[in-house]
mmCIF file of C-alpha atoms in Angstrom:
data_model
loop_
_atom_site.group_PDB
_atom_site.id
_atom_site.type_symbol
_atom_site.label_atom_id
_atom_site.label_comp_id
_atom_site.label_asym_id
_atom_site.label_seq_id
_atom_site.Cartn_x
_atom_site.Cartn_y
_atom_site.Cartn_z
ATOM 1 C CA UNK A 21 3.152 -25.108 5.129
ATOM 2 C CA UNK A 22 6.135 -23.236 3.651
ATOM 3 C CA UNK A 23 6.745 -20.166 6.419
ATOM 4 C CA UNK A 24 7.279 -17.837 3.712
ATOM 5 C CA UNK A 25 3.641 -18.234 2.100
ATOM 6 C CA UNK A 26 0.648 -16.303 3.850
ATOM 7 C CA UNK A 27 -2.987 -17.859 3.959
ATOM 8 C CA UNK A 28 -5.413 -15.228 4.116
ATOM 9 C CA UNK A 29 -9.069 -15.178 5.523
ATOM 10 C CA UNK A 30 -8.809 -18.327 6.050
ATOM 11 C CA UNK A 31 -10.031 -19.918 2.472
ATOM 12 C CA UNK A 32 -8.523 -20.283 -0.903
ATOM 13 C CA UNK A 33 -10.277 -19.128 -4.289
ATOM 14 C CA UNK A 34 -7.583 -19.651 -6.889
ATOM 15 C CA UNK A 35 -6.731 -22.837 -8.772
ATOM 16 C CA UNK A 36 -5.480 -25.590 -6.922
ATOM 17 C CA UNK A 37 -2.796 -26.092 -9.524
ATOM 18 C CA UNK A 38 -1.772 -22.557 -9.391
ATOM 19 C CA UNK A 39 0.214 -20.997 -6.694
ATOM 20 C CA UNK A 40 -0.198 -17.172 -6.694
ATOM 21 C CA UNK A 41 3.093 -15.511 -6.124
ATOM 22 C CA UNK A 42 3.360 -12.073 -5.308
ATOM 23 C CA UNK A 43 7.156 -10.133 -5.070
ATOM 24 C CA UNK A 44 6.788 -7.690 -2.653
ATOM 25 C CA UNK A 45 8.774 -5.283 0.197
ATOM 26 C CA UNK A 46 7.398 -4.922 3.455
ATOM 27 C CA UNK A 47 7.372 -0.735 3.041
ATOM 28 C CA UNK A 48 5.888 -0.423 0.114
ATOM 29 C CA UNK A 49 2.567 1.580 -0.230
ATOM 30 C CA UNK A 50 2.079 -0.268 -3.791
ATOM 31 C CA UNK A 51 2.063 -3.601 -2.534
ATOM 32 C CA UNK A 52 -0.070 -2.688 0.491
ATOM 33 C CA UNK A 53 -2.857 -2.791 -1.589
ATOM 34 C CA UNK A 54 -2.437 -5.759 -3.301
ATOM 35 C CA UNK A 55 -2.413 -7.678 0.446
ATOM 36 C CA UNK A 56 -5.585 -6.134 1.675
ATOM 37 C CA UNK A 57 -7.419 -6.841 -1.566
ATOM 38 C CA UNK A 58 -5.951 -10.498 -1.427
ATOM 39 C CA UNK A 59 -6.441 -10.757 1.760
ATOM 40 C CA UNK A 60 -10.172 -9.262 1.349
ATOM 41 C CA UNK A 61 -10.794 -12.286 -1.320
ATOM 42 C CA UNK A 62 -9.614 -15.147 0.423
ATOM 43 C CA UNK A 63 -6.726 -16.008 -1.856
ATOM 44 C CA UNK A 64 -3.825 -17.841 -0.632
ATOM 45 C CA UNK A 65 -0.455 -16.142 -1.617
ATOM 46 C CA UNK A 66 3.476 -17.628 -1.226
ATOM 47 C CA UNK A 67 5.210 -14.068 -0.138
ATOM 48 C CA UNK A 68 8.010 -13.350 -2.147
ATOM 49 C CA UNK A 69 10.257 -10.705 -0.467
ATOM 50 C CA UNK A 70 12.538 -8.117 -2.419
ATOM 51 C CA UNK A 71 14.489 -6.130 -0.570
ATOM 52 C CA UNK A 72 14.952 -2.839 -2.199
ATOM 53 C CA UNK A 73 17.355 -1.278 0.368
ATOM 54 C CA UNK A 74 19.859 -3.676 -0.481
ATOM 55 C CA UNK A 75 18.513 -3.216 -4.411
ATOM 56 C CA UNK A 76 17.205 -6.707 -5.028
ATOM 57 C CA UNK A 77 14.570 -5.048 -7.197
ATOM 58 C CA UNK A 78 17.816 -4.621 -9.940
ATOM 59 C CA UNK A 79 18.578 -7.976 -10.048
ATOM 60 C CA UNK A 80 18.356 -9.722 -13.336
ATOM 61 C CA UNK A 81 16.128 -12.290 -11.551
ATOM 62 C CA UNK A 82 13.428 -9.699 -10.833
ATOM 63 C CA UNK A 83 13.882 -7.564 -13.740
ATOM 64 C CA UNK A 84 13.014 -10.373 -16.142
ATOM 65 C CA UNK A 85 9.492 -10.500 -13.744
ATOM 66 C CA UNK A 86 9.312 -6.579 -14.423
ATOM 67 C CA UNK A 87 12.142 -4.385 -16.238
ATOM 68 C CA UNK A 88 10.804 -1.108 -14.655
ATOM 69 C CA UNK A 89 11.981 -2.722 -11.360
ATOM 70 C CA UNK A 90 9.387 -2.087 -9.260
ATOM 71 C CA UNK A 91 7.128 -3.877 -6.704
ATOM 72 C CA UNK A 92 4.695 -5.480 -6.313
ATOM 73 C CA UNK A 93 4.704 -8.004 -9.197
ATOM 74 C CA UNK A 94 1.742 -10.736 -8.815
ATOM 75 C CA UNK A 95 2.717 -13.992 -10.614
ATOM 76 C CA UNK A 96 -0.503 -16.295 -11.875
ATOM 77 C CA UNK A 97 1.274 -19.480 -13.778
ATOM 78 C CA UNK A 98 2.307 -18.026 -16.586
ATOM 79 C CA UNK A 99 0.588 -14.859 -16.146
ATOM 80 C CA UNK A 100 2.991 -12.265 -14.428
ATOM 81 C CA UNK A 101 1.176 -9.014 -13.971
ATOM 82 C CA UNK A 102 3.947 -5.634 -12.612
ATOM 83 C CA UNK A 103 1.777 -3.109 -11.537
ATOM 84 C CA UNK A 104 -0.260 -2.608 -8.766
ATOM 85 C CA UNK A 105 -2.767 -0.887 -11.083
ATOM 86 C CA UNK A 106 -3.496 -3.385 -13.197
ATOM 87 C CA UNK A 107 -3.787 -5.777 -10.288
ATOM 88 C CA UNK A 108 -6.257 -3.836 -8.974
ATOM 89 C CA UNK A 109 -7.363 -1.179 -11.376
ATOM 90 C CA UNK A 110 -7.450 2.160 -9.985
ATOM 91 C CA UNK A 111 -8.174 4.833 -7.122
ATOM 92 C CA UNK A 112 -7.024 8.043 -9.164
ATOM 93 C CA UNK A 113 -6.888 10.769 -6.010
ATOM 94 C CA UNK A 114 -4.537 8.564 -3.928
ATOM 95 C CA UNK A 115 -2.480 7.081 -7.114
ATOM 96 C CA UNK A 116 -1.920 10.461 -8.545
ATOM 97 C CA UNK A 117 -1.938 13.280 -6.128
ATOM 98 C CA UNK A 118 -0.670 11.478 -3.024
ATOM 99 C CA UNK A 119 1.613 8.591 -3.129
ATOM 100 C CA UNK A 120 3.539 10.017 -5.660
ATOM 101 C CA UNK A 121 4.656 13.023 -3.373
ATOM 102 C CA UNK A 122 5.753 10.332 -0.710
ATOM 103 C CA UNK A 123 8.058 7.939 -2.441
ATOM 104 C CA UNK A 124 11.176 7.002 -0.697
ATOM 105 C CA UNK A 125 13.247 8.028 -3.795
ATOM 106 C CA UNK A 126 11.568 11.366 -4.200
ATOM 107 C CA UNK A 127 11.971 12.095 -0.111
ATOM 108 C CA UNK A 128 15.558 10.913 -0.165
ATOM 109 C CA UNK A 129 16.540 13.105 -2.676
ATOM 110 C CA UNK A 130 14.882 16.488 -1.519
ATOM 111 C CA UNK A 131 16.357 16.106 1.811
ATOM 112 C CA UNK A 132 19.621 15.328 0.156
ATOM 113 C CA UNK A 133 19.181 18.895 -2.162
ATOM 114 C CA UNK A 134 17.067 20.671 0.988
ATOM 115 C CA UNK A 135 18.463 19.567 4.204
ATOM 116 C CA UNK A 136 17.006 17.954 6.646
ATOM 117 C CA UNK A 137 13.150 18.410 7.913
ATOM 118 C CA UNK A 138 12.539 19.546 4.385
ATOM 119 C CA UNK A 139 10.928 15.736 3.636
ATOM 120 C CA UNK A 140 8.633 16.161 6.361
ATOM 121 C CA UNK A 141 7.218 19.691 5.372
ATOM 122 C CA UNK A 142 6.715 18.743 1.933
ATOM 123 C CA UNK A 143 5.168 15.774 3.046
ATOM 124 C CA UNK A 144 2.889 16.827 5.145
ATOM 125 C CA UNK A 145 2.252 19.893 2.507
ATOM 126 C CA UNK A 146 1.007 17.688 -0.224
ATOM 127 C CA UNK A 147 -0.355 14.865 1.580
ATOM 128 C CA UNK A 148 -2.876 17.533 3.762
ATOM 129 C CA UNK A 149 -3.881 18.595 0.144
ATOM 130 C CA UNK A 150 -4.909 15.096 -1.086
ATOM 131 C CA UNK A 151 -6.630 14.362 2.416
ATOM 132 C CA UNK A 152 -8.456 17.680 1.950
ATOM 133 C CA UNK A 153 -9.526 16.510 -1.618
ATOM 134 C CA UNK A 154 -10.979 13.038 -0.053
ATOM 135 C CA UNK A 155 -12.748 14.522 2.966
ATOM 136 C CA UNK A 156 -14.824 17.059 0.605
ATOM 137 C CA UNK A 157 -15.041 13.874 -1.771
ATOM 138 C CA UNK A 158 -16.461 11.342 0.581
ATOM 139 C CA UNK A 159 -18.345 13.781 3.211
ATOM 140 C CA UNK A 160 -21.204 13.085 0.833
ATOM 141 C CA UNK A 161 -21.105 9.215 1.463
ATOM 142 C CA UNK A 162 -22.789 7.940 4.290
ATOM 143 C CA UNK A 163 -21.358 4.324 4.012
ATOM 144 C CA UNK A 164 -19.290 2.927 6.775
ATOM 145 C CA UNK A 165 -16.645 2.969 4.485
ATOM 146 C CA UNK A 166 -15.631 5.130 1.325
ATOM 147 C CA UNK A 167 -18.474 4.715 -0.795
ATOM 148 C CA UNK A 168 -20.878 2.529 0.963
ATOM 149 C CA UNK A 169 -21.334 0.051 3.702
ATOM 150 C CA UNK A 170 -19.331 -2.680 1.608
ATOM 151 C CA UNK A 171 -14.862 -2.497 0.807
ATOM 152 C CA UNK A 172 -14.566 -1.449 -2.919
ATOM 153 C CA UNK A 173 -11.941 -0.201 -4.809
ATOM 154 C CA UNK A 174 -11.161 2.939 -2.991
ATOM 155 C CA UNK A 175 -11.043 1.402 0.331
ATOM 156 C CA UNK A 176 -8.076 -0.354 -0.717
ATOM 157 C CA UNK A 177 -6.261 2.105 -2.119
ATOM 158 C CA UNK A 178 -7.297 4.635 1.088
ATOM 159 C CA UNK A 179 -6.290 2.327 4.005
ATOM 160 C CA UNK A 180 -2.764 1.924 3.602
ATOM 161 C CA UNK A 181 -3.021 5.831 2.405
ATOM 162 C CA UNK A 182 -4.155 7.139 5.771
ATOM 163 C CA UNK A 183 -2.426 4.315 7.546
ATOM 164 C CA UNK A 184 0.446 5.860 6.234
ATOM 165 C CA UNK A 185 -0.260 9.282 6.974
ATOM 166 C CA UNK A 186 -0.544 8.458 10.559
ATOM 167 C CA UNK A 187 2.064 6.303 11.368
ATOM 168 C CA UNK A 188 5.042 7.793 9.275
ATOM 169 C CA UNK A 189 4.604 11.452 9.302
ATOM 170 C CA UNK A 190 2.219 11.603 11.678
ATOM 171 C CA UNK A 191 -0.298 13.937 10.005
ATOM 172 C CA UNK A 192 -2.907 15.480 12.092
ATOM 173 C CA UNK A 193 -6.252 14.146 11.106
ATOM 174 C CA UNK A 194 -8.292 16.284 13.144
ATOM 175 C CA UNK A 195 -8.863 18.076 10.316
ATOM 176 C CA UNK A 196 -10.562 15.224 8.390
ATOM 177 C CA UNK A 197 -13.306 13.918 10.320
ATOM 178 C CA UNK A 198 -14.424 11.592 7.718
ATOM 179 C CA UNK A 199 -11.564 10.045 7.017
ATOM 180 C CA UNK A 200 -10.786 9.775 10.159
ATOM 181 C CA UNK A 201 -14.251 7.832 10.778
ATOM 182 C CA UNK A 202 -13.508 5.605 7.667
ATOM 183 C CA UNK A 203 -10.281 4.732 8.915
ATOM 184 C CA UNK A 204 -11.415 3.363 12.581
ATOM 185 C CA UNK A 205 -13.838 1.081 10.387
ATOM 186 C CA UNK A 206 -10.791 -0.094 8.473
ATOM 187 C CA UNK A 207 -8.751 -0.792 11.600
ATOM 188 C CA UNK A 208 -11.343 -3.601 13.166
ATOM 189 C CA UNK A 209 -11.024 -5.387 9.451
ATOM 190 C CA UNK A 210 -9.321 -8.754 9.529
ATOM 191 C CA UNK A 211 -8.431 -8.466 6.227
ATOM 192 C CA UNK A 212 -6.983 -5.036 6.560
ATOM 193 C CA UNK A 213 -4.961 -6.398 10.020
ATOM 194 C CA UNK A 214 -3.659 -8.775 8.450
ATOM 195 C CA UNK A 215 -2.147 -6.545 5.308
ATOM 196 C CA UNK A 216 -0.129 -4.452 8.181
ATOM 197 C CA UNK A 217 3.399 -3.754 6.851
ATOM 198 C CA UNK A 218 4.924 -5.151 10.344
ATOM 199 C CA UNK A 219 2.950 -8.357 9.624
ATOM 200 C CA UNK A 220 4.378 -9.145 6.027
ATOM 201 C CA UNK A 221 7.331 -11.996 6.321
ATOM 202 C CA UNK A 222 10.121 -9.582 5.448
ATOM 203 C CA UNK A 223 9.353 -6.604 7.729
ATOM 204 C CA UNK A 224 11.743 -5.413 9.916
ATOM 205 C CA UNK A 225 10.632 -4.366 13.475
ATOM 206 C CA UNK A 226 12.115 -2.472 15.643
#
């Protein structure tokens, strides 16, 4: 097996004359959700790493795959699809309200105009409004998960969300108690283990 591909879950549903490819970074919130819902439909993958510290995502190899430059970009034959939306359709309070106010560019530059610590305050700012949003959203749900006791569409999109939260800007979640409860049932997941940023072939671990 080529040690750059990932098989996920253990089975395979796509074409057996189609390799999906999927162009990815390791950090990237985006392309988190394209490996847990791959990963949550058994689909074999070969991992295609662009490094967008070092600006690979410029190159005129990627930008003929997508001209906006951005990852991930999921490559069916001759079907190449740029956007994690349409890859997975959509999960509007974590697409609009909070990654947005998280992305790398947007932090670099308001610590660059703001000094130092400034990133974290305004991350933690508008990333405690989203959660608050989602916890007075999904209160009403009962599910083991967002919206029921199966993974849809907004589990996908949540996981890496609150994943995120914790790990890199370690947000206190004692404040959303049913996130916090969703989250725990997203941690025992295989699918969801195996979508970890530190488990993708390019990640870097210190």
């Amino acid at each position: 097996m080529d040690p750059n591909s990932q098989e996920v879950c253990g089975s395979s549903h796509s074409s057996a004359s189609t390799k999906l490819l999927l162009y990815s970074y390791w950090q990237s919130p985006c392309s988190w959700r394209v490996w847990f819902a791959l990963n949550l439909k058994g689909l074999t993958y070969e991992y295609k790493a662009v490094d967008l510290l070092n600006g690979e995502h410029f190159s005129l190899e990627f930008e003929r795959l997508n001209p906006l430059h951005y990852v991930p970009v999921l490559v069916d034959g001759d079907v190449v699809v740029g956007d994690s939306f349409a890859i997975l359709l959509a999960a509007s309070i974590v697409s609009s309200s909070i990654h947005p106010r998280h992305l790398m560019s947007l932090l670099e530059y308001i610590e660059e105009k703001a000094g130092p610590g400034v990133r974290l305050l305004w991350t933690e700012n508008h990333m405690g409004k989203g959660f608050d949003g989602l916890e007075k959203l999904l209160k009403e749900f009962n599910g083991r998960y967002a919206t029921g006791d199966e993974v849809y569409m907004a589990d996908v999109f949540l996981a890496p969300q609150i994943c995120i939260a914790i790990r890199r800007f370690n947000l206190d979640m004692s404040k959303f108690p049913t996130l916090s409860r969703i989250y725990e049932a997203y941690k025992v997941l295989p699918a969801f283990q195996a979508s970890l940023p530190e488990r993708q072939p390019d990640a870097i671990v210190q």
